[in-house]
mmCIF file of C-alpha atoms in Angstrom:
data_model
loop_
_atom_site.group_PDB
_atom_site.id
_atom_site.type_symbol
_atom_site.label_atom_id
_atom_site.label_comp_id
_atom_site.label_asym_id
_atom_site.label_seq_id
_atom_site.Cartn_x
_atom_site.Cartn_y
_atom_site.Cartn_z
ATOM 1 C CA MET A 1 122.936 86.113 90.468
ATOM 2 C CA SER A 2 124.349 82.619 90.211
ATOM 3 C CA VAL A 3 123.368 82.172 93.871
ATOM 4 C CA LEU A 4 119.753 81.841 92.733
ATOM 5 C CA VAL A 5 120.607 79.003 90.372
ATOM 6 C CA ASP A 6 123.053 77.257 92.701
ATOM 7 C CA HIS A 7 120.548 77.159 95.573
ATOM 8 C CA ILE A 8 117.287 76.806 93.678
ATOM 9 C CA ASP A 9 116.335 73.829 95.852
ATOM 10 C CA VAL A 10 116.510 75.996 98.987
ATOM 11 C CA PHE A 11 114.257 78.646 97.453
ATOM 12 C CA ALA A 12 111.846 76.025 96.095
ATOM 13 C CA GLY A 13 111.579 74.352 99.502
ATOM 14 C CA GLY A 14 110.974 77.695 101.202
ATOM 15 C CA LEU A 15 108.356 78.640 98.621
ATOM 16 C CA TRP A 16 106.517 75.339 99.103
ATOM 17 C CA LEU A 17 106.430 75.673 102.899
ATOM 18 C CA THR A 18 105.297 79.300 102.662
ATOM 19 C CA PHE A 19 102.551 78.298 100.215
ATOM 20 C CA GLN A 20 101.270 75.662 102.654
ATOM 21 C CA LEU A 21 101.349 78.177 105.496
ATOM 22 C CA CYS A 22 99.461 80.793 103.490
ATOM 23 C CA LEU A 23 96.860 78.354 102.190
ATOM 24 C CA LEU A 24 95.974 76.973 105.625
ATOM 25 C CA SER A 25 96.086 80.448 107.201
ATOM 26 C CA ALA A 26 93.785 81.831 104.492
ATOM 27 C CA ILE A 27 91.257 79.076 105.187
ATOM 28 C CA GLY A 28 91.415 79.787 108.915
ATOM 29 C CA ALA A 29 91.121 83.553 108.380
ATOM 30 C CA LEU A 30 88.115 83.168 106.080
ATOM 31 C CA ILE A 31 86.343 80.983 108.632
ATOM 32 C CA LEU A 32 87.130 83.287 111.562
ATOM 33 C CA GLY A 33 86.349 86.419 109.561
ATOM 34 C CA THR A 34 82.993 85.105 108.368
ATOM 35 C CA ILE A 35 81.985 84.119 111.900
ATOM 36 C CA ALA A 36 83.078 87.521 113.240
ATOM 37 C CA ALA A 37 81.174 89.349 110.486
ATOM 38 C CA VAL A 38 77.996 87.436 111.285
ATOM 39 C CA MET A 39 78.479 88.229 114.976
ATOM 40 C CA ARG A 40 78.947 91.926 114.216
ATOM 41 C CA ILE A 41 75.584 92.158 112.432
ATOM 42 C CA SER A 42 73.802 89.792 114.810
ATOM 43 C CA PRO A 43 70.628 91.024 116.536
ATOM 44 C CA VAL A 44 72.040 89.646 119.812
ATOM 45 C CA PRO A 45 74.004 92.453 121.570
ATOM 46 C CA PRO A 46 76.579 90.200 123.356
ATOM 47 C CA LEU A 47 77.540 88.625 120.021
ATOM 48 C CA ARG A 48 77.972 92.068 118.464
ATOM 49 C CA TRP A 49 80.166 93.127 121.383
ATOM 50 C CA VAL A 50 82.378 90.039 121.054
ATOM 51 C CA GLY A 51 82.726 90.483 117.286
ATOM 52 C CA THR A 52 83.506 94.179 117.641
ATOM 53 C CA ALA A 53 86.049 93.530 120.401
ATOM 54 C CA TYR A 54 87.823 90.880 118.297
ATOM 55 C CA VAL A 55 88.112 93.170 115.275
ATOM 56 C CA THR A 56 89.136 96.193 117.340
ATOM 57 C CA VAL A 57 91.903 94.330 119.171
ATOM 58 C CA PHE A 58 93.508 92.457 116.291
ATOM 59 C CA ARG A 59 93.052 95.107 113.617
ATOM 60 C CA ASN A 60 94.906 97.625 115.767
ATOM 61 C CA CYS A 61 97.524 95.262 117.222
ATOM 62 C CA PRO A 62 100.907 94.923 115.425
ATOM 63 C CA LEU A 63 101.332 91.565 113.734
ATOM 64 C CA THR A 64 104.720 91.212 115.408
ATOM 65 C CA ILE A 65 103.001 91.162 118.811
ATOM 66 C CA VAL A 66 100.505 88.558 117.618
ATOM 67 C CA PHE A 67 103.348 86.363 116.349
ATOM 68 C CA PHE A 68 105.227 86.827 119.610
ATOM 69 C CA PHE A 69 102.320 85.588 121.723
ATOM 70 C CA ALA A 70 101.605 82.745 119.289
ATOM 71 C CA ALA A 71 105.245 81.599 119.199
ATOM 72 C CA PHE A 72 106.094 82.046 122.880
ATOM 73 C CA GLY A 73 102.791 82.492 124.704
ATOM 74 C CA LEU A 74 100.913 79.452 123.389
ATOM 75 C CA PRO A 75 103.702 76.952 124.251
ATOM 76 C CA ALA A 76 103.764 78.400 127.768
ATOM 77 C CA LEU A 77 100.082 77.548 128.238
ATOM 78 C CA GLY A 78 100.751 73.834 128.105
ATOM 79 C CA SER A 79 103.320 71.195 127.302
ATOM 80 C CA ASN A 80 104.053 71.662 123.586
ATOM 81 C CA ALA A 81 100.629 73.345 123.304
ATOM 82 C CA ASP A 82 98.724 70.057 123.401
ATOM 83 C CA PHE A 83 95.451 71.875 122.795
ATOM 84 C CA LEU A 84 96.681 72.609 119.260
ATOM 85 C CA ARG A 85 97.396 68.960 118.517
ATOM 86 C CA ILE A 86 94.092 68.315 116.784
ATOM 87 C CA PRO A 87 94.222 64.795 115.275
ATOM 88 C CA GLY A 88 92.952 65.898 111.856
ATOM 89 C CA LEU A 89 95.419 68.772 111.602
ATOM 90 C CA THR A 90 98.302 66.636 112.837
ATOM 91 C CA THR A 91 97.530 64.073 110.121
ATOM 92 C CA LEU A 92 97.290 66.826 107.516
ATOM 93 C CA PHE A 93 100.643 68.316 108.538
ATOM 94 C CA SER A 94 102.304 64.899 108.372
ATOM 95 C CA ARG A 95 100.936 64.317 104.873
ATOM 96 C CA LEU A 96 102.247 67.713 103.809
ATOM 97 C CA GLY A 97 105.647 66.748 105.142
ATOM 98 C CA VAL A 98 105.513 69.386 107.857
ATOM 99 C CA ASP A 99 106.397 68.410 111.409
ATOM 100 C CA ILE A 100 107.373 71.757 112.870
ATOM 101 C CA PRO A 101 105.738 73.020 116.096
ATOM 102 C CA TYR A 102 106.015 76.658 115.030
ATOM 103 C CA PHE A 103 104.113 75.867 111.845
ATOM 104 C CA ARG A 104 100.937 75.508 113.908
ATOM 105 C CA PHE A 105 101.654 78.682 115.857
ATOM 106 C CA ALA A 106 102.265 80.619 112.637
ATOM 107 C CA ILE A 107 98.895 79.456 111.285
ATOM 108 C CA VAL A 108 97.191 80.606 114.494
ATOM 109 C CA ALA A 109 98.894 84.015 114.375
ATOM 110 C CA LEU A 110 98.159 84.692 110.698
ATOM 111 C CA SER A 111 94.600 83.344 110.868
ATOM 112 C CA VAL A 112 93.595 85.321 113.951
ATOM 113 C CA TYR A 113 95.217 88.539 112.737
ATOM 114 C CA THR A 114 93.975 88.326 109.138
ATOM 115 C CA GLY A 115 90.521 87.205 110.266
ATOM 116 C CA ALA A 116 89.863 90.696 111.642
ATOM 117 C CA PHE A 117 90.460 92.233 108.202
ATOM 118 C CA VAL A 118 88.456 89.484 106.489
ATOM 119 C CA CYS A 119 85.582 90.322 108.836
ATOM 120 C CA GLU A 120 85.587 93.963 107.757
ATOM 121 C CA ALA A 121 85.832 93.026 104.067
ATOM 122 C CA ILE A 122 82.829 90.723 104.377
ATOM 123 C CA ARG A 123 80.912 93.298 106.426
ATOM 124 C CA SER A 124 81.549 95.906 103.724
ATOM 125 C CA GLY A 125 80.103 93.455 101.210
ATOM 126 C CA ILE A 126 77.070 92.923 103.436
ATOM 127 C CA ASN A 127 76.573 96.691 103.707
ATOM 128 C CA ALA A 128 76.628 96.882 99.897
ATOM 129 C CA VAL A 129 73.552 94.665 99.687
ATOM 130 C CA PRO A 130 70.425 96.865 99.361
ATOM 131 C CA ALA A 131 68.486 97.011 102.617
ATOM 132 C CA GLY A 132 65.327 96.115 100.730
ATOM 133 C CA GLN A 133 66.709 92.635 100.045
ATOM 134 C CA ALA A 134 66.954 91.769 103.742
ATOM 135 C CA GLU A 135 63.604 93.409 104.478
ATOM 136 C CA ALA A 136 61.919 91.405 101.721
ATOM 137 C CA ALA A 137 63.457 88.209 103.121
ATOM 138 C CA ARG A 138 62.106 88.996 106.579
ATOM 139 C CA ALA A 139 58.714 89.809 105.081
ATOM 140 C CA ILE A 140 58.381 86.327 103.622
ATOM 141 C CA GLY A 141 59.228 84.778 106.982
ATOM 142 C CA LEU A 142 62.919 83.915 106.686
ATOM 143 C CA THR A 143 64.857 83.735 109.958
ATOM 144 C CA PHE A 144 68.052 85.710 110.526
ATOM 145 C CA THR A 145 70.168 82.659 109.661
ATOM 146 C CA GLN A 146 68.163 81.865 106.525
ATOM 147 C CA ASN A 147 68.287 85.514 105.506
ATOM 148 C CA LEU A 148 72.071 85.480 105.722
ATOM 149 C CA ARG A 149 72.493 82.125 104.025
ATOM 150 C CA TYR A 150 70.145 82.529 101.085
ATOM 151 C CA VAL A 151 69.877 86.283 100.511
ATOM 152 C CA VAL A 152 72.569 88.472 102.060
ATOM 153 C CA LEU A 153 75.818 86.467 101.994
ATOM 154 C CA PRO A 154 75.529 85.260 98.357
ATOM 155 C CA GLN A 155 75.201 88.888 97.223
ATOM 156 C CA ALA A 156 77.785 90.174 99.703
ATOM 157 C CA ARG A 157 80.327 87.658 98.416
ATOM 158 C CA LYS A 158 80.372 89.279 94.994
ATOM 159 C CA ALA A 159 80.919 92.740 96.461
ATOM 160 C CA ALA A 160 83.577 91.523 98.913
ATOM 161 C CA ILE A 161 85.692 89.354 96.615
ATOM 162 C CA VAL A 162 88.132 92.129 95.613
ATOM 163 C CA PRO A 163 88.675 93.435 99.186
ATOM 164 C CA LEU A 164 89.070 89.840 100.370
ATOM 165 C CA GLY A 165 91.683 89.193 97.704
ATOM 166 C CA SER A 166 93.629 92.260 98.806
ATOM 167 C CA VAL A 167 93.525 91.006 102.398
ATOM 168 C CA ILE A 168 94.861 87.588 101.341
ATOM 169 C CA ILE A 169 97.681 89.211 99.338
ATOM 170 C CA ALA A 170 98.621 91.234 102.421
ATOM 171 C CA MET A 171 98.555 88.036 104.478
ATOM 172 C CA ILE A 172 100.956 86.316 102.062
ATOM 173 C CA LYS A 173 103.411 89.172 102.487
ATOM 174 C CA ASN A 174 102.900 89.185 106.259
ATOM 175 C CA SER A 175 103.805 85.493 106.389
ATOM 176 C CA ALA A 176 107.449 86.542 105.968
ATOM 177 C CA LEU A 177 107.440 87.282 109.713
ATOM 178 C CA ALA A 178 106.951 83.593 110.492
ATOM 179 C CA GLY A 179 110.551 82.819 109.601
ATOM 180 C CA PHE A 180 111.810 85.235 112.230
ATOM 181 C CA PHE A 181 109.770 83.513 114.953
ATOM 182 C CA GLY A 182 111.101 79.990 114.558
ATOM 183 C CA LEU A 183 109.496 78.618 111.394
ATOM 184 C CA VAL A 184 112.569 76.953 109.896
ATOM 185 C CA GLY A 185 112.401 76.443 106.144
ATOM 186 C CA GLU A 186 109.980 79.286 105.425
ATOM 187 C CA LEU A 187 110.975 81.421 102.416
ATOM 188 C CA SER A 188 112.350 84.452 104.285
ATOM 189 C CA ASN A 189 113.948 82.193 106.903
ATOM 190 C CA SER A 190 115.654 80.230 104.129
ATOM 191 C CA GLY A 191 117.093 83.466 102.749
ATOM 192 C CA VAL A 192 118.457 84.513 106.141
ATOM 193 C CA ASN A 193 119.983 81.081 106.780
ATOM 194 C CA LEU A 194 121.520 80.976 103.317
ATOM 195 C CA THR A 195 123.129 84.347 103.851
ATOM 196 C CA SER A 196 124.510 83.590 107.318
ATOM 197 C CA ALA A 197 125.541 79.955 106.851
ATOM 198 C CA LEU A 198 127.067 80.131 103.369
ATOM 199 C CA GLY A 199 128.164 83.758 103.373
ATOM 200 C CA GLU A 200 126.201 84.437 100.216
ATOM 201 C CA PRO A 201 125.667 88.095 99.186
ATOM 202 C CA ILE A 202 122.499 89.318 100.873
ATOM 203 C CA ILE A 203 121.066 91.278 97.925
ATOM 204 C CA PRO A 204 120.890 88.369 95.407
ATOM 205 C CA VAL A 205 119.476 86.088 98.121
ATOM 206 C CA PHE A 206 116.661 88.439 98.983
ATOM 207 C CA ILE A 207 115.983 89.080 95.319
ATOM 208 C CA GLY A 208 115.289 85.350 95.183
ATOM 209 C CA VAL A 209 113.033 85.617 98.243
ATOM 210 C CA SER A 210 111.176 88.519 96.616
ATOM 211 C CA ILE A 211 110.685 86.505 93.433
ATOM 212 C CA GLY A 212 109.181 83.706 95.510
ATOM 213 C CA PHE A 213 106.605 86.038 97.055
ATOM 214 C CA LEU A 214 105.863 87.579 93.662
ATOM 215 C CA ILE A 215 105.123 84.096 92.294
ATOM 216 C CA MET A 216 102.360 83.791 94.898
ATOM 217 C CA THR A 217 100.964 87.331 94.854
ATOM 218 C CA VAL A 218 101.096 88.449 91.214
ATOM 219 C CA PRO A 219 98.769 85.717 89.823
ATOM 220 C CA LEU A 220 96.292 86.428 92.630
ATOM 221 C CA GLY A 221 96.448 90.139 91.858
ATOM 222 C CA LEU A 222 95.755 89.469 88.166
ATOM 223 C CA LEU A 223 92.749 87.318 89.088
ATOM 224 C CA LEU A 224 91.422 90.120 91.281
ATOM 225 C CA ASP A 225 91.810 92.631 88.439
ATOM 226 C CA ARG A 226 89.888 90.328 86.133
ATOM 227 C CA ALA A 227 87.148 89.778 88.742
ATOM 228 C CA GLU A 228 86.851 93.535 89.259
ATOM 229 C CA ARG A 229 86.536 94.188 85.522
ATOM 230 C CA ARG A 230 83.869 91.502 85.157
ATOM 231 C CA ARG A 231 81.927 92.937 88.074
ATOM 232 C CA ALA A 232 82.151 96.432 86.591
ATOM 233 C CA VAL A 233 80.812 95.172 83.246
ATOM 234 C CA ALA A 234 78.010 93.288 84.984
ATOM 235 C CA ARG A 235 76.881 96.470 86.709
#
């Protein structure tokens, strides 16, 4: 197990890059998932169709395929995927010390894929809100948007927090695929490179990789357990 101590800087660098990837992807997935959930319960049929189509496609599509199209399909759409070079994001990546094209593609893949599951988690929370709440809001003259903002979503958030946390934990584990699609320096990619370049034993290396993922997922799982217990007591 000395390989873990001798190459702690490699594992730490991979953990830091993976953390950045997961954080930005979680933000993107929460935004996309919330928008899709609102579309799925919208009174406008075309919006419901679009939201349903998005969830149906990405929830039933293997993540490997999504990564493949993000890593190889998006660059083919334009020179270096210029449409992804949003000034604010480019500045953010530079401040984070990340200047890797595949970093952006990995964020797109994880956000779009995870957003479908976030949508269903939020929609389950919305369905947990008593129908009388929405009806009372409509009775006092609130619009659909106001009803969502002030009545439904605040209550749905409490019911959806545990499912959402489980989705984010799954996304953190899914991020391991990014290293196999060109994201150099990611935690799993660092383990593969360490094994092949230095001839280190594969089992100790991937024990180190597993520890890195556990560092990110176990605290989140404990927070979810605590949130679930508090919600159970409140009921």
